[in-house]
Structure formats: structure tokens, C-alpha cells
Amino acid sequence: MCGIVGFTGDAQAAPILLYGLERLEYRGYDSAGITVNSGAGTLLTEKASGRLANLAVRTDNGTTLRGTCGIGHTRWATHGEPTDNNAHPHVASSGKISIVHNGIIENYRKLKDWLLDKGVKFHSETDTEVVSQLIDYYYEGDLLNAVRKAVYKLEGSYALGIVAADEPSTIIGVRKEGPLIAAYTEDAAYLASDVTAILKYCRDVIYLEDDSIVVIKPGSVTCYNKYGKVQNLTPVTIDWDIEAAQKGGYAHYMLKEIYEQPRVLRDTLAGRITEDGGSVNLSEAGLTREILRSVRKVHIVGCGSAYHAGVVAKYQLESFARIACEVTLASEFRYSSPVVQPGTLCVVISQSGETADSIAALREAKSLGVSVLAVVNVRGSTISREADYVLYTNAGPEIAVATSKAYSAQVAAMTLLAIALAEFNSGVNRESLLAVLGDLRKLPDLAEKVLADVAPVQLAASRYFNRGSVFFIGRGLDYAAALEASLKLKEISYIHSEAYAGGELKHGTISLIEPGTLVVAVALCSKLAEKIESNIKEVKTRGAEVLAVTSESLAGDFADSGDIVITVPDTHELLTPLLAALPLQLFAYYTALNNGCDIDKPRNLAKSVTVE
Ligand code: G6P
């Protein structure tokens, strides 16, 4: 979604803003812009549709906009096409107020009509422009006061950055539902929608609360709640390594993040398996044995890949822990009239912790009186702050829009939860627990082994990269893994793909199979191998080519039916999705590479979706 950055200090603002916007590029955007206060009663604004490079060229890397205080923005269009004119910042007709916005102003039509009646002229098709015109309408020499009056009239979700020509070193930030952080050093201060934009300058960041307004001046950040009372918000220290947010020699962030998975698995498991290897300890997340013992049902919500991690967890929770589990898309949760029973634990899975639909689901669950566990990657994010319990996924910063390591970390964290809950299932004996935990501890090493053997994946991608349509099939946990694999492929290669439970293809979709259609069969679960083999026969008979992803011990079964067979080491059945994900992510990556796609920034997608 849209990215916001602001800087005020004694250095030139525009290059710092461009640097920050570059760090936010991964969130997905279609245009960008900057306003800098000249310090002489004027605002200097430049905007450009397309990539940030266009803005850098237009401003000669920021050198044409001279001034030490400013705001910048990368836009993901909602209202109005991605043109120069609709790009942010939006400057009010007087030229005195400029704003950047992430979110949607739901009552903008009403406000626009009201302002039009008062003779205000509009210059864009955006909902955002009403905010700059409204602040300008109320401005009488006190920006904070004008912002307060304007915000009072706004409905919807928003994070705003605002500057005024006559207040040369002040930036005002407003947060309602959209993520926004502020930070300061001795002689400067920053505003941003994501820590990556400012990590180079400071590590202690303040996460703004909903409905708060922040006044940012060099060396200070003052937060006010909606009643105008000063808030003392404690800064959170971000321990992410800046290197971790850079490519480190890889061609793309996505490839680097795929290869980070052994480390990510180690970090997500670290300290959560007891020293004797026989038990899971999630007390760090606030989940004591008493709380775990009381869980009767798990209701998981998430979006995109986080939802798919939830589907994996459902199979694990039901088959191993024997706990009923429902998985609902976060965007549907509110509309599905969830039935909650005593003992229901709602689990919100989210990498960013800022996905609007997941936040809404969390709030809905809490309003129904259910305890919420957040499985989140970003510390201090909204979901982590609002949940009752937080299990961090320790994946580190993920920059590529298409998730890889954060998804695996989510699956690993949910596996721990399933095992922790299984300990209260009298049917699970100590040997079974020791077996799964033993294999779980070996998993990072196995992941390393899988990632070292990339040749078969590259061969498959070079043979199949130009297929028009791909079907992924699997059963049980393999089906859950197939869902994510299919999403990965379509996200970054733009090839139409769908995942089906192996038994389901014949109920309609098999009509689409024709000579040359690619079917990717995920077949790591031994007890379902024969069934999936039959499904492979069904599609092969109709001319499909088959790429089989299976385990070493099952490879023989697929030697004849798969046109290409990729194998991963054997592991406990419950853990197979963690290994299956690796070659399938690499298959998506190399297919996209062969198609010349913009892998880290696929068209139309955003990393963090902060609108509903
Ligand atoms: C976007 C991203 C996906 C992600 C989903 C949920 O669509 O492109 O990769 O899975 O949002 O994001 P979250 O941050 O809540 O995990």
C-alpha cells in the first residue's frame, strides 16, 4: 500500500526522503512524490507516475528541491488512476498546505461537495485532496489546530503526513488505522509508515496509536491522543540488521529471502523446544500450560499466504492435536457470523501485523469475547499490540512482495502451537511427541540441503515457463502446500494457476486439461501417495505434463508418472509443507525469471495491504 516518509532537521530533506521511499518500494506502488518546505514561505512539490526512478530523475536525485523539512509518498492507487496529477503529495489550492495519505477517506464525496460549495477548486480525482483542502480551509496560522478540526470531520482509515509553508520545520502525522511511526535524534526527526524507511538513522521508534496526532520537529516528537492530551509512548528498539533489509549479493530480495529460510526456521524454533527435546514451551508468547489446556477449538484468520499457513495448521491441529480448527479469510471473518464457543482461541496470522482485514478480524474476535493469539513478524505492529498473546515469527525484515521466509516462519510457529496443544491430547504418547520434535529440530538442516539442490527446479522452470495455465494438486497437507505454491507462481510470473485437492479436479476442472497443460503434483504424504498417483494418471491420460514434488522415499512411485520429479528429504509427515515450500518457491522464482518479470515488485500487488 502507500508508503509515507517525513524528515525535518538540518540536512537537505529530499535525498533523505528519496532514500526512505526507496526502502518502501517493496510495498508496491504506482507513483511517487515529494514536498519540501523551502524555508522561505513556499512549498516545493514534484511528483511522477511509475517507478521511483522517474521522481529521482525529475528532481535530479532530490537536489532540485532545496529545504530541510519535507514529506514523501509512494502511492498504490485506489481513487483515481496512477497519473502524475493524482500522485501525492496533494497541495491545497492556496499552495500553503501539502499532505500525503495512506488509506481511504470514506466520506470524501460529502466533504468535497461541502468544500466545492465554499468555492474551493479541486485538481485531482483522489479522495486525499479533500484532506489538504480541508486543513487549508481551517488554517489560521496554527497547523496543529487546523489538522485537529479537519480530522474531526474525516471518516475512514488514514495515516497522514502534513506540512505547511509557514511552519518551516514542522511535520504533523495523524494515524487512524493506517500504520505510522515516528522517531527522533538530537537534531532531526522522522515520520514513516514502516521502520525500513528510517532504520539507517535511528532504531528507537514510536508506534503511534489509533486516533493520535504527532507533532514532529527537529529533535522532538510530541504525541497527542484524540482528546488533545499529550501521550507518553515508549519507543520500541528495532534490532533488525540493516544488512538484512538489503540484497546481500542475490539478484533479487525474493531469492535472498528463500535462501534465508534455514536460518529463519532456526530462529523461529529457538528457545521454544525444551532442552530435553520433549516439549514445546510457548510461555514467552504468554501461552502458559493452563491457557493451552483450556483450548477446545482454534479459529485461524489471515490473508493471502498467512491464510495458507492457517490451512496447513488446520490439518496439523486436527490430525495431531485432535483439536477442532476453522480457518477463515480475514476479509470474510466478520461476514461469516463466526460461532464462538467457550475455549475458542482465535489465531491471527500476519507477517506485517498491519493488514487491515486481519486487524478488523482481530477486533471482531475480541468483541465476541474470544482470546486472540497473534502470530506476527513485525514487532510493535498493530496486531501484535492488540492481541492477548503474541508469538513472533522471527523471520526478520521481508522485502520482496511475494512472501517466502515469513510464510515458512508462520508455518513453523503454527507447528509449534499444534505440538504444544497435542501435549494435552491423551492419544499422543511421548514417543510420538519425541519423534515430531526430533524431526522439527532437524528441519533447518534439511532445508539447507533442499536449497542446495536447485538444478532440477531450474530445469523444470526452463521447460515449463511458457505454459498458459498450471494446476497444482495435492491431498491433505500436500493440498495445503499446493495452495501456497500456486499463489506464489501466479503472483510473480503472472501465469494463471490454481490449486485443487487431488480428488476434486475431476469434478469440473479436468475439462481444462489439454495436451501440454502443466500439472504440479505435491506428494509428500505417504498415506495419500497412491491416491495422488491415480489423479496424476487421470490428467496424464488427457495430455497433461506432470511435475511431481515428492520425498526421497516416495520418489520411486512417481518415477514413471512424473515428467520431472523433484525430491526433498524424508521428514515427519506433519512437517512436510515446510520442505515442500522450498522447491515450489524456487520454481515460481525461476519461472518468473525466465519470463522477465519484475520479481520483487509484481504488478498491482502490495506487501502490506492497509485498506479493506
Ligand atoms: C499481501 C501480501 C501477501 C501476504 C498478505 C497478508 O497480499 O502480498 O504476501 O500474505 O498480504 O499479509 P500479512 O502481512 O497480513 O501476512
XYZ file of C-alpha atoms and ligand atoms in Angstrom:
628
model
C 0.000 0.000 0.000
C 1.034 3.631 0.094
C 4.317 4.490 1.762
C 4.875 7.634 3.810
C 8.116 9.216 4.895
C 8.875 12.576 6.502
C 12.067 14.297 7.628
C 12.859 17.511 9.473
C 16.351 18.503 10.610
C 19.369 20.389 9.409
C 20.210 18.254 6.370
C 18.649 18.520 2.914
C 15.324 16.660 3.130
C 14.713 15.499 -0.453
C 17.603 12.984 -0.718
C 16.626 11.525 2.683
C 13.002 11.269 1.557
C 14.012 9.578 -1.704
C 16.159 7.111 0.241
C 13.231 6.347 2.564
C 10.836 5.913 -0.358
C 13.285 3.538 -1.984
C 13.224 1.405 1.180
C 9.420 1.398 0.985
C 9.358 0.457 -2.703
C 8.775 -3.171 -1.809
C 5.322 -2.353 -0.526
C 4.107 -1.911 -4.111
C 3.255 1.421 -5.712
C 2.478 3.141 -8.981
C 3.615 6.747 -8.496
C 5.610 8.839 -6.047
C 6.109 12.408 -4.931
C 7.820 14.771 -2.511
C 7.071 18.159 -0.950
C 9.885 20.145 0.650
C 9.461 23.358 2.611
C 11.805 25.927 1.033
C 12.123 27.715 4.372
C 11.026 30.937 2.699
C 7.261 30.545 2.929
C 6.812 28.229 -0.070
C 6.332 24.507 -0.642
C 8.214 22.815 -3.470
C 6.495 19.707 -4.851
C 7.449 17.165 -7.514
C 5.531 14.023 -8.469
C 5.970 11.315 -11.074
C 3.916 8.314 -12.090
C 5.672 4.961 -12.442
C 8.810 3.893 -10.659
C 10.623 5.996 -8.073
C 13.487 6.351 -10.562
C 11.240 8.757 -12.533
C 10.952 11.015 -9.497
C 14.683 10.775 -8.863
C 15.336 11.910 -12.456
C 12.776 14.691 -12.230
C 14.370 16.076 -9.041
C 17.968 15.308 -10.028
C 18.181 12.881 -7.085
C 16.457 15.359 -4.828
C 18.894 18.205 -5.423
C 16.375 20.494 -7.159
C 14.096 20.623 -4.091
C 16.084 22.578 -1.524
C 14.897 22.632 2.071
C 15.385 20.751 5.323
C 11.825 19.643 6.079
C 9.533 17.588 3.849
C 7.253 14.637 3.196
C 7.341 11.897 0.559
C 4.941 9.247 -0.680
C 4.654 6.142 -2.824
C 1.082 5.607 -3.998
C -0.945 2.454 -4.592
C -3.939 3.857 -6.453
C -7.443 3.490 -5.077
C -9.354 6.666 -6.099
C -8.134 7.977 -9.460
C -5.716 6.472 -11.946
C -1.980 6.403 -11.241
C -1.128 9.680 -13.017
C 1.295 12.475 -12.056
C -1.677 14.572 -11.072
C -3.243 12.009 -8.768
C 0.112 11.194 -7.159
C 0.735 12.518 -3.642
C 1.596 14.918 -2.031
C -1.596 16.891 -2.580
C -1.152 20.605 -2.203
C -4.158 22.743 -1.295
C -5.237 25.471 -3.744
C -3.534 28.157 -1.612
C -0.210 26.361 -2.102
C 0.307 26.541 1.665
C -0.609 23.018 2.853
C 0.678 19.721 1.490
C -0.253 16.230 2.587
C 0.499 12.567 1.955
C -2.032 9.873 2.811
C -2.314 6.116 3.131
C -5.840 4.718 3.417
C -9.277 5.739 2.211
C -11.371 8.760 3.198
C -14.808 7.182 3.062
C -16.828 10.423 3.273
C -14.674 12.311 0.764
C -17.611 12.887 -1.638
C -19.609 14.670 1.029
C -16.615 16.736 2.158
C -15.713 17.586 -1.420
C -19.247 18.857 -2.158
C -19.132 20.910 1.024
C -15.806 22.485 0.021
C -16.927 22.995 -3.598
C -19.907 24.936 -2.247
C -17.453 27.172 -0.452
C -15.651 27.856 -3.732
C -12.650 25.527 -3.226
C -11.199 24.292 -6.526
C -10.037 20.667 -6.821
C -7.206 19.463 -9.012
C -7.244 15.654 -8.764
C -9.607 12.669 -8.725
C -8.373 11.443 -5.340
C -10.122 11.154 -2.003
C -6.925 12.515 -0.430
C -7.194 16.001 -1.866
C -10.193 16.816 0.334
C -7.909 16.468 3.362
C -5.389 19.056 2.158
C -8.184 21.432 1.106
C -9.980 20.925 4.419
C -6.866 21.613 6.505
C -6.216 24.663 4.343
C -9.804 25.818 4.907
C -9.288 25.702 8.688
C -5.712 27.006 8.689
C -5.268 30.310 10.524
C -1.573 30.169 11.320
C -1.684 27.086 13.597
C -1.231 23.811 11.703
C -1.962 21.536 14.685
C -5.240 23.297 15.311
C -6.276 23.124 11.651
C -5.385 19.428 11.475
C -7.464 18.705 14.578
C -10.510 20.429 13.077
C -10.107 18.638 9.746
C -9.516 15.185 11.256
C -12.675 15.556 13.298
C -14.607 15.548 10.009
C -12.884 12.565 8.406
C -14.349 9.077 8.185
C -12.379 6.050 7.038
C -8.850 4.874 7.638
C -5.824 7.034 7.231
C -2.245 7.734 8.051
C -1.300 11.293 7.128
C 1.860 13.369 6.868
C 1.278 17.129 6.659
C 3.444 20.221 6.175
C 2.566 23.922 5.996
C 4.528 26.596 4.109
C 4.542 28.918 7.103
C 5.759 26.338 9.632
C 9.135 25.576 8.082
C 10.419 22.807 10.361
C 7.188 21.065 11.457
C 5.568 17.890 10.191
C 2.302 16.635 11.581
C 1.401 12.958 11.445
C -2.066 11.520 12.039
C -2.917 7.895 12.478
C -6.254 6.191 12.256
C -5.865 2.530 11.384
C -3.032 3.064 8.868
C 0.446 2.182 10.218
C 2.627 5.154 11.188
C 5.766 5.529 13.263
C 7.836 8.496 14.409
C 11.399 8.780 15.676
C 13.872 11.468 16.598
C 17.565 12.058 17.105
C 19.285 15.058 18.699
C 18.849 17.318 15.700
C 16.319 15.631 13.424
C 13.032 13.746 13.434
C 11.268 11.296 11.147
C 7.843 10.034 10.214
C 7.298 6.803 8.277
C 4.811 4.085 7.530
C 7.453 1.397 8.024
C 10.673 1.177 10.034
C 12.726 0.190 6.993
C 12.478 3.800 5.733
C 14.326 5.227 8.727
C 16.315 2.330 10.193
C 19.505 3.824 8.779
C 19.094 6.899 11.016
C 17.509 5.644 14.239
C 16.452 2.407 15.860
C 14.188 3.633 18.657
C 10.807 4.171 17.066
C 7.448 5.242 18.435
C 4.435 3.359 17.112
C 1.582 5.827 17.018
C -1.709 4.714 18.493
C -5.009 4.912 16.715
C -6.514 8.408 16.622
C -3.294 10.035 17.699
C -1.736 13.156 16.223
C 2.007 13.684 16.371
C 3.967 16.921 16.030
C 7.440 16.362 14.686
C 10.196 18.937 14.956
C 13.990 18.568 14.811
C 14.966 16.703 17.989
C 11.419 16.103 19.240
C 8.254 14.098 18.733
C 5.104 15.015 20.683
C 2.118 12.670 20.543
C -1.424 13.697 21.410
C -4.421 11.421 21.866
C -7.787 12.206 20.283
C -8.687 14.423 23.226
C -5.578 16.547 22.715
C -3.799 15.118 25.767
C -0.039 14.520 25.482
C 0.752 10.778 25.381
C 3.956 9.264 26.654
C 4.511 6.479 24.171
C 7.532 4.310 24.859
C 9.842 3.840 21.872
C 10.467 0.284 20.686
C 14.053 -0.619 19.794
C 14.258 -2.309 16.415
C 17.018 -4.901 16.411
C 16.764 -5.733 12.704
C 20.065 -5.622 10.963
C 20.119 -3.068 8.101
C 22.026 -5.650 6.058
C 19.047 -7.972 6.487
C 16.938 -5.476 4.543
C 19.408 -5.429 1.635
C 20.023 -7.853 -1.208
C 23.387 -9.140 0.011
C 24.647 -10.223 -3.413
C 21.473 -12.023 -4.545
C 19.811 -10.991 -7.811
C 16.508 -10.371 -6.033
C 15.265 -9.941 -2.479
C 12.976 -12.902 -3.039
C 15.866 -15.220 -3.833
C 17.783 -13.980 -0.814
C 14.745 -14.493 1.404
C 14.163 -18.012 0.051
C 17.760 -18.866 0.956
C 17.388 -17.354 4.425
C 14.823 -19.983 5.386
C 17.121 -22.394 7.211
C 18.173 -19.506 9.469
C 14.577 -18.310 9.842
C 13.406 -21.788 10.846
C 16.183 -21.977 13.445
C 15.243 -18.556 14.843
C 11.533 -19.308 14.960
C 12.094 -22.603 16.788
C 14.859 -21.270 19.061
C 14.065 -21.393 22.757
C 10.623 -22.856 22.133
C 11.524 -26.536 22.411
C 12.570 -27.591 25.900
C 16.185 -28.663 26.455
C 15.232 -32.326 26.794
C 13.638 -32.075 23.331
C 10.356 -33.488 24.607
C 8.097 -30.487 24.942
C 7.149 -27.120 23.454
C 7.312 -24.027 25.636
C 5.337 -21.020 24.423
C 5.320 -19.107 27.707
C 7.251 -16.302 26.013
C 4.081 -15.712 23.962
C 2.040 -15.636 27.171
C 0.664 -19.128 26.485
C 1.013 -20.946 29.791
C 0.137 -24.620 30.189
C -3.134 -23.617 31.894
C -4.150 -21.490 28.930
C -3.217 -24.174 26.432
C -5.089 -26.820 28.418
C -8.272 -24.757 28.210
C -8.272 -24.529 24.397
C -11.140 -26.519 22.856
C -11.198 -25.028 19.377
C -8.872 -22.895 17.270
C -10.206 -20.353 14.786
C -7.494 -19.050 12.456
C -7.781 -15.904 10.345
C -5.351 -14.399 7.852
C -4.998 -13.117 4.311
C -3.039 -14.398 1.324
C -0.124 -16.600 2.316
C -0.891 -16.134 6.004
C -4.275 -17.755 5.316
C -2.463 -20.634 3.601
C -0.233 -21.062 6.655
C -3.517 -21.323 8.555
C -4.752 -24.096 6.233
C -1.555 -26.063 6.946
C -2.130 -25.536 10.662
C -5.713 -26.785 10.442
C -4.520 -30.150 9.139
C -1.820 -30.284 11.826
C -4.116 -29.257 14.683
C -6.851 -31.669 13.720
C -4.721 -34.674 12.796
C -2.119 -34.423 15.549
C -3.560 -32.370 18.412
C -7.138 -33.551 17.673
C -8.423 -30.022 18.237
C -11.207 -28.697 16.021
C -9.971 -25.905 13.826
C -11.612 -23.497 11.450
C -9.711 -21.262 9.030
C -11.392 -18.167 7.665
C -10.134 -15.487 5.314
C -9.764 -12.398 7.476
C -11.743 -10.346 4.971
C -14.698 -12.734 5.391
C -14.498 -13.284 9.130
C -16.893 -10.505 10.050
C -19.369 -11.514 7.392
C -19.360 -15.203 8.269
C -21.094 -14.672 11.624
C -18.496 -16.761 13.466
C -19.914 -19.015 16.135
C -17.614 -18.898 19.126
C -17.743 -21.358 21.972
C -16.076 -21.234 25.371
C -12.496 -22.363 24.924
C -12.094 -20.933 21.400
C -8.697 -19.409 20.691
C -8.616 -17.074 17.700
C -5.235 -17.018 15.937
C -4.465 -14.068 13.662
C -1.553 -14.834 11.360
C 0.143 -11.850 9.745
C 3.648 -11.009 8.601
C 3.230 -7.244 8.742
C 0.780 -7.097 11.623
C -0.856 -4.233 9.723
C -3.188 -5.927 7.227
C -6.468 -4.037 7.501
C -8.710 -7.094 7.119
C -6.734 -9.045 9.717
C -6.909 -6.137 12.169
C -10.673 -5.949 11.617
C -10.981 -9.715 12.234
C -8.924 -9.443 15.425
C -11.185 -6.676 16.716
C -14.278 -8.659 15.766
C -12.967 -11.711 17.643
C -12.217 -9.618 20.712
C -15.654 -8.075 20.593
C -17.067 -11.629 20.665
C -15.124 -12.245 23.864
C -12.551 -14.589 22.350
C -8.872 -14.586 23.320
C -6.593 -13.744 20.420
C -3.131 -15.066 19.705
C -1.171 -13.082 17.103
C 1.411 -14.948 15.048
C 3.225 -11.925 13.711
C 6.604 -10.990 12.290
C 6.801 -7.243 12.881
C 7.341 -6.251 16.493
C 5.238 -3.359 17.718
C 2.758 -3.722 14.831
C -0.943 -3.093 15.431
C -1.889 -6.778 15.563
C 0.920 -7.569 17.992
C -0.197 -4.732 20.255
C -3.886 -5.555 20.243
C -3.709 -9.330 20.657
C -3.818 -11.062 24.054
C -0.835 -13.280 23.238
C 1.924 -12.799 20.660
C 4.074 -15.487 19.099
C 6.704 -13.744 16.970
C 7.894 -15.446 13.828
C 11.471 -14.077 13.854
C 11.789 -14.035 10.066
C 13.488 -10.618 10.038
C 12.550 -7.940 7.506
C 10.939 -9.343 4.374
C 11.245 -7.030 1.388
C 10.036 -8.993 -1.668
C 6.299 -8.503 -2.105
C 5.748 -12.244 -2.522
C 6.409 -13.814 0.853
C 8.679 -16.825 1.251
C 10.557 -16.846 4.544
C 7.764 -15.162 6.507
C 5.310 -17.843 5.297
C 7.671 -20.641 6.385
C 8.160 -18.971 9.741
C 4.377 -18.793 10.155
C 4.054 -22.499 9.377
C 6.870 -23.294 11.830
C 5.260 -21.199 14.579
C 1.870 -22.823 13.999
C 3.510 -26.257 14.037
C 4.847 -25.417 17.495
C 1.349 -24.420 18.575
C -0.105 -27.677 17.224
C 2.513 -29.714 19.082
C 2.023 -27.689 22.274
C -1.719 -28.387 22.136
C -1.123 -32.037 21.251
C 0.621 -32.464 24.604
C -2.832 -32.296 26.205
C -4.235 -34.965 23.901
C -4.145 -38.234 25.756
C -3.905 -40.035 22.417
C -0.488 -38.534 21.690
C 2.136 -40.521 23.551
C 5.617 -39.421 24.482
C 7.205 -41.353 21.583
C 5.074 -39.510 19.048
C 5.993 -36.153 20.605
C 9.678 -37.024 20.653
C 9.501 -38.177 17.053
C 7.923 -34.988 15.688
C 10.056 -32.678 17.840
C 13.193 -34.562 16.863
C 12.399 -34.106 13.175
C 11.420 -30.487 13.724
C 14.843 -29.738 15.145
C 16.473 -31.318 12.115
C 14.345 -29.314 9.714
C 16.665 -26.269 9.262
C 19.467 -28.608 8.140
C 17.145 -30.420 5.762
C 16.000 -27.068 4.365
C 19.635 -26.217 3.661
C 20.020 -29.489 1.791
C 16.917 -28.816 -0.329
C 18.090 -25.321 -1.233
C 21.495 -26.609 -2.278
C 19.956 -28.796 -4.989
C 18.447 -26.237 -7.332
C 19.262 -27.859 -10.702
C 16.030 -29.924 -11.068
C 13.952 -26.859 -10.222
C 15.776 -24.747 -12.788
C 15.282 -27.499 -15.364
C 11.545 -27.597 -14.644
C 11.256 -23.791 -14.848
C 13.128 -23.663 -18.140
C 10.883 -26.367 -19.605
C 7.535 -25.045 -18.348
C 7.957 -21.260 -18.031
C 5.762 -20.512 -21.050
C 2.696 -22.574 -20.096
C -0.546 -20.607 -20.153
C -2.117 -22.376 -17.226
C -0.868 -24.515 -14.359
C -2.803 -26.707 -11.930
C -1.385 -27.727 -8.574
C -2.797 -30.827 -6.920
C -2.276 -32.438 -3.540
C -4.202 -34.110 -0.759
C -4.246 -33.362 2.963
C -1.179 -31.380 3.977
C 0.068 -31.602 0.383
C -3.075 -29.745 -0.721
C -2.369 -27.027 1.855
C 1.176 -26.739 0.476
C -0.212 -26.639 -3.085
C -2.411 -23.641 -2.277
C 0.610 -21.542 -1.356
C 2.712 -22.865 -4.256
C 0.029 -21.878 -6.748
C -0.307 -18.386 -5.267
C 3.464 -17.945 -5.437
C 3.585 -18.859 -9.112
C 0.741 -16.610 -10.205
C 1.869 -13.652 -8.059
C 5.290 -13.285 -9.577
C 5.103 -14.954 -13.020
C 1.561 -13.816 -13.981
C 0.792 -17.374 -15.165
C -2.748 -18.419 -14.392
C -2.607 -21.165 -11.804
C -4.996 -22.878 -9.439
C -4.619 -25.380 -6.638
C -7.028 -28.263 -6.264
C -7.455 -31.021 -3.780
C -6.395 -34.051 -5.819
C -9.813 -35.650 -5.706
C -11.603 -32.518 -6.818
C -10.142 -31.825 -10.250
C -12.396 -34.395 -11.882
C -15.492 -32.591 -10.632
C -15.305 -29.958 -13.325
C -11.873 -28.501 -13.814
C -10.458 -31.537 -15.568
C -12.252 -30.185 -18.652
C -9.473 -27.592 -18.840
C -6.705 -30.182 -19.067
C -5.394 -30.474 -22.607
C -2.148 -31.576 -24.202
C 0.666 -29.521 -22.734
C -1.159 -28.274 -19.629
C 1.205 -28.397 -16.666
C 0.052 -30.146 -13.507
C 2.270 -29.859 -10.446
C 1.612 -32.746 -8.074
C 2.665 -32.238 -4.474
C 3.060 -35.707 -2.990
C 4.934 -35.906 0.270
C 2.327 -37.581 2.454
C 2.980 -41.296 2.158
C -0.503 -42.488 3.107
C -2.003 -40.412 0.280
C 0.652 -41.166 -2.333
C -1.343 -43.836 -4.146
C -4.389 -41.607 -4.375
C -2.434 -38.733 -5.873
C -0.796 -41.159 -8.278
C -4.256 -42.034 -9.579
C -5.022 -38.334 -10.016
C -1.788 -37.923 -11.956
C -2.846 -40.783 -14.254
C -6.186 -39.029 -14.852
C -4.526 -35.833 -16.071
C -1.750 -37.569 -17.981
C -4.313 -39.568 -19.921
C -5.654 -36.223 -21.109
C -2.273 -34.941 -22.259
C -1.041 -33.029 -19.182
C 2.648 -32.895 -18.351
C 3.414 -33.535 -14.692
C 5.999 -32.036 -12.387
C 5.986 -34.116 -9.199
C 7.395 -32.847 -5.916
C 7.828 -35.717 -3.516
C 10.018 -37.189 -0.795
C 13.086 -39.367 -1.304
C 11.303 -42.488 -0.102
C 8.305 -41.934 -2.401
C 10.342 -40.862 -5.441
C 10.281 -44.379 -6.902
C 6.466 -44.341 -7.008
C 6.465 -41.245 -9.203
C 9.422 -42.114 -11.433
C 7.084 -43.210 -14.252
C 4.202 -40.795 -13.789
C 6.112 -37.531 -13.328
C 7.781 -35.947 -16.367
C 10.147 -34.244 -13.942
C 10.420 -35.404 -10.324
C 11.850 -33.147 -7.625
C 12.629 -34.820 -4.330
C 13.100 -33.480 -0.832
C 14.410 -35.433 2.167
C 12.039 -37.502 4.293
C 10.710 -35.933 7.452
C 7.776 -36.359 9.848
C 4.504 -36.204 7.900
C 3.344 -33.179 9.919
C 6.340 -31.144 8.772
C 6.254 -31.878 5.038
C 4.762 -28.491 3.997
C 7.893 -26.788 5.342
C 10.087 -28.735 2.935
C 7.626 -28.747 0.014
C 7.521 -24.936 0.078
C 11.203 -24.565 -0.820
C 11.421 -26.083 -4.328
C 7.979 -24.698 -5.121
C 9.052 -21.146 -4.198
C 12.164 -21.627 -6.320
C 10.041 -22.958 -9.189
C 7.913 -19.787 -9.063
C 11.062 -17.667 -8.851
C 12.844 -19.241 -11.839
C 9.641 -19.341 -13.910
C 9.173 -15.603 -13.307
C 12.841 -15.023 -14.098
C 12.510 -16.872 -17.410
C 9.502 -14.697 -18.201
C 11.402 -11.471 -17.475
C 9.002 -10.433 -14.689
C 9.687 -7.813 -12.038
C 10.066 -10.440 -9.317
C 10.413 -8.313 -6.199
C 7.677 -5.874 -7.199
C 4.968 -7.749 -9.112
C 2.400 -5.565 -10.825
C -0.663 -4.441 -8.835
C 0.446 -6.151 -5.616
C 1.319 -4.597 -2.299
C 3.321 -6.137 0.520
C 1.220 -4.702 3.264
C -2.446 -4.219 2.458
C -3.674 -1.498 4.769
C -7.068 -0.918 3.163
C -10.043 -3.251 3.463
C -0.422 -9.196 0.830
C 0.942 -9.800 0.537
C 0.928 -11.293 0.833
C 0.511 -11.542 2.274
C -0.842 -10.872 2.575
C -1.119 -10.875 4.059
O -1.358 -9.653 -0.084
O 1.291 -9.558 -0.821
O 2.223 -11.829 0.634
O 0.427 -12.914 2.506
O -0.826 -9.503 2.167
O -0.173 -10.049 4.682
P 0.247 -10.167 6.194
O 1.245 -9.053 6.393
O -1.010 -9.960 6.989
O 0.833 -11.509 6.394
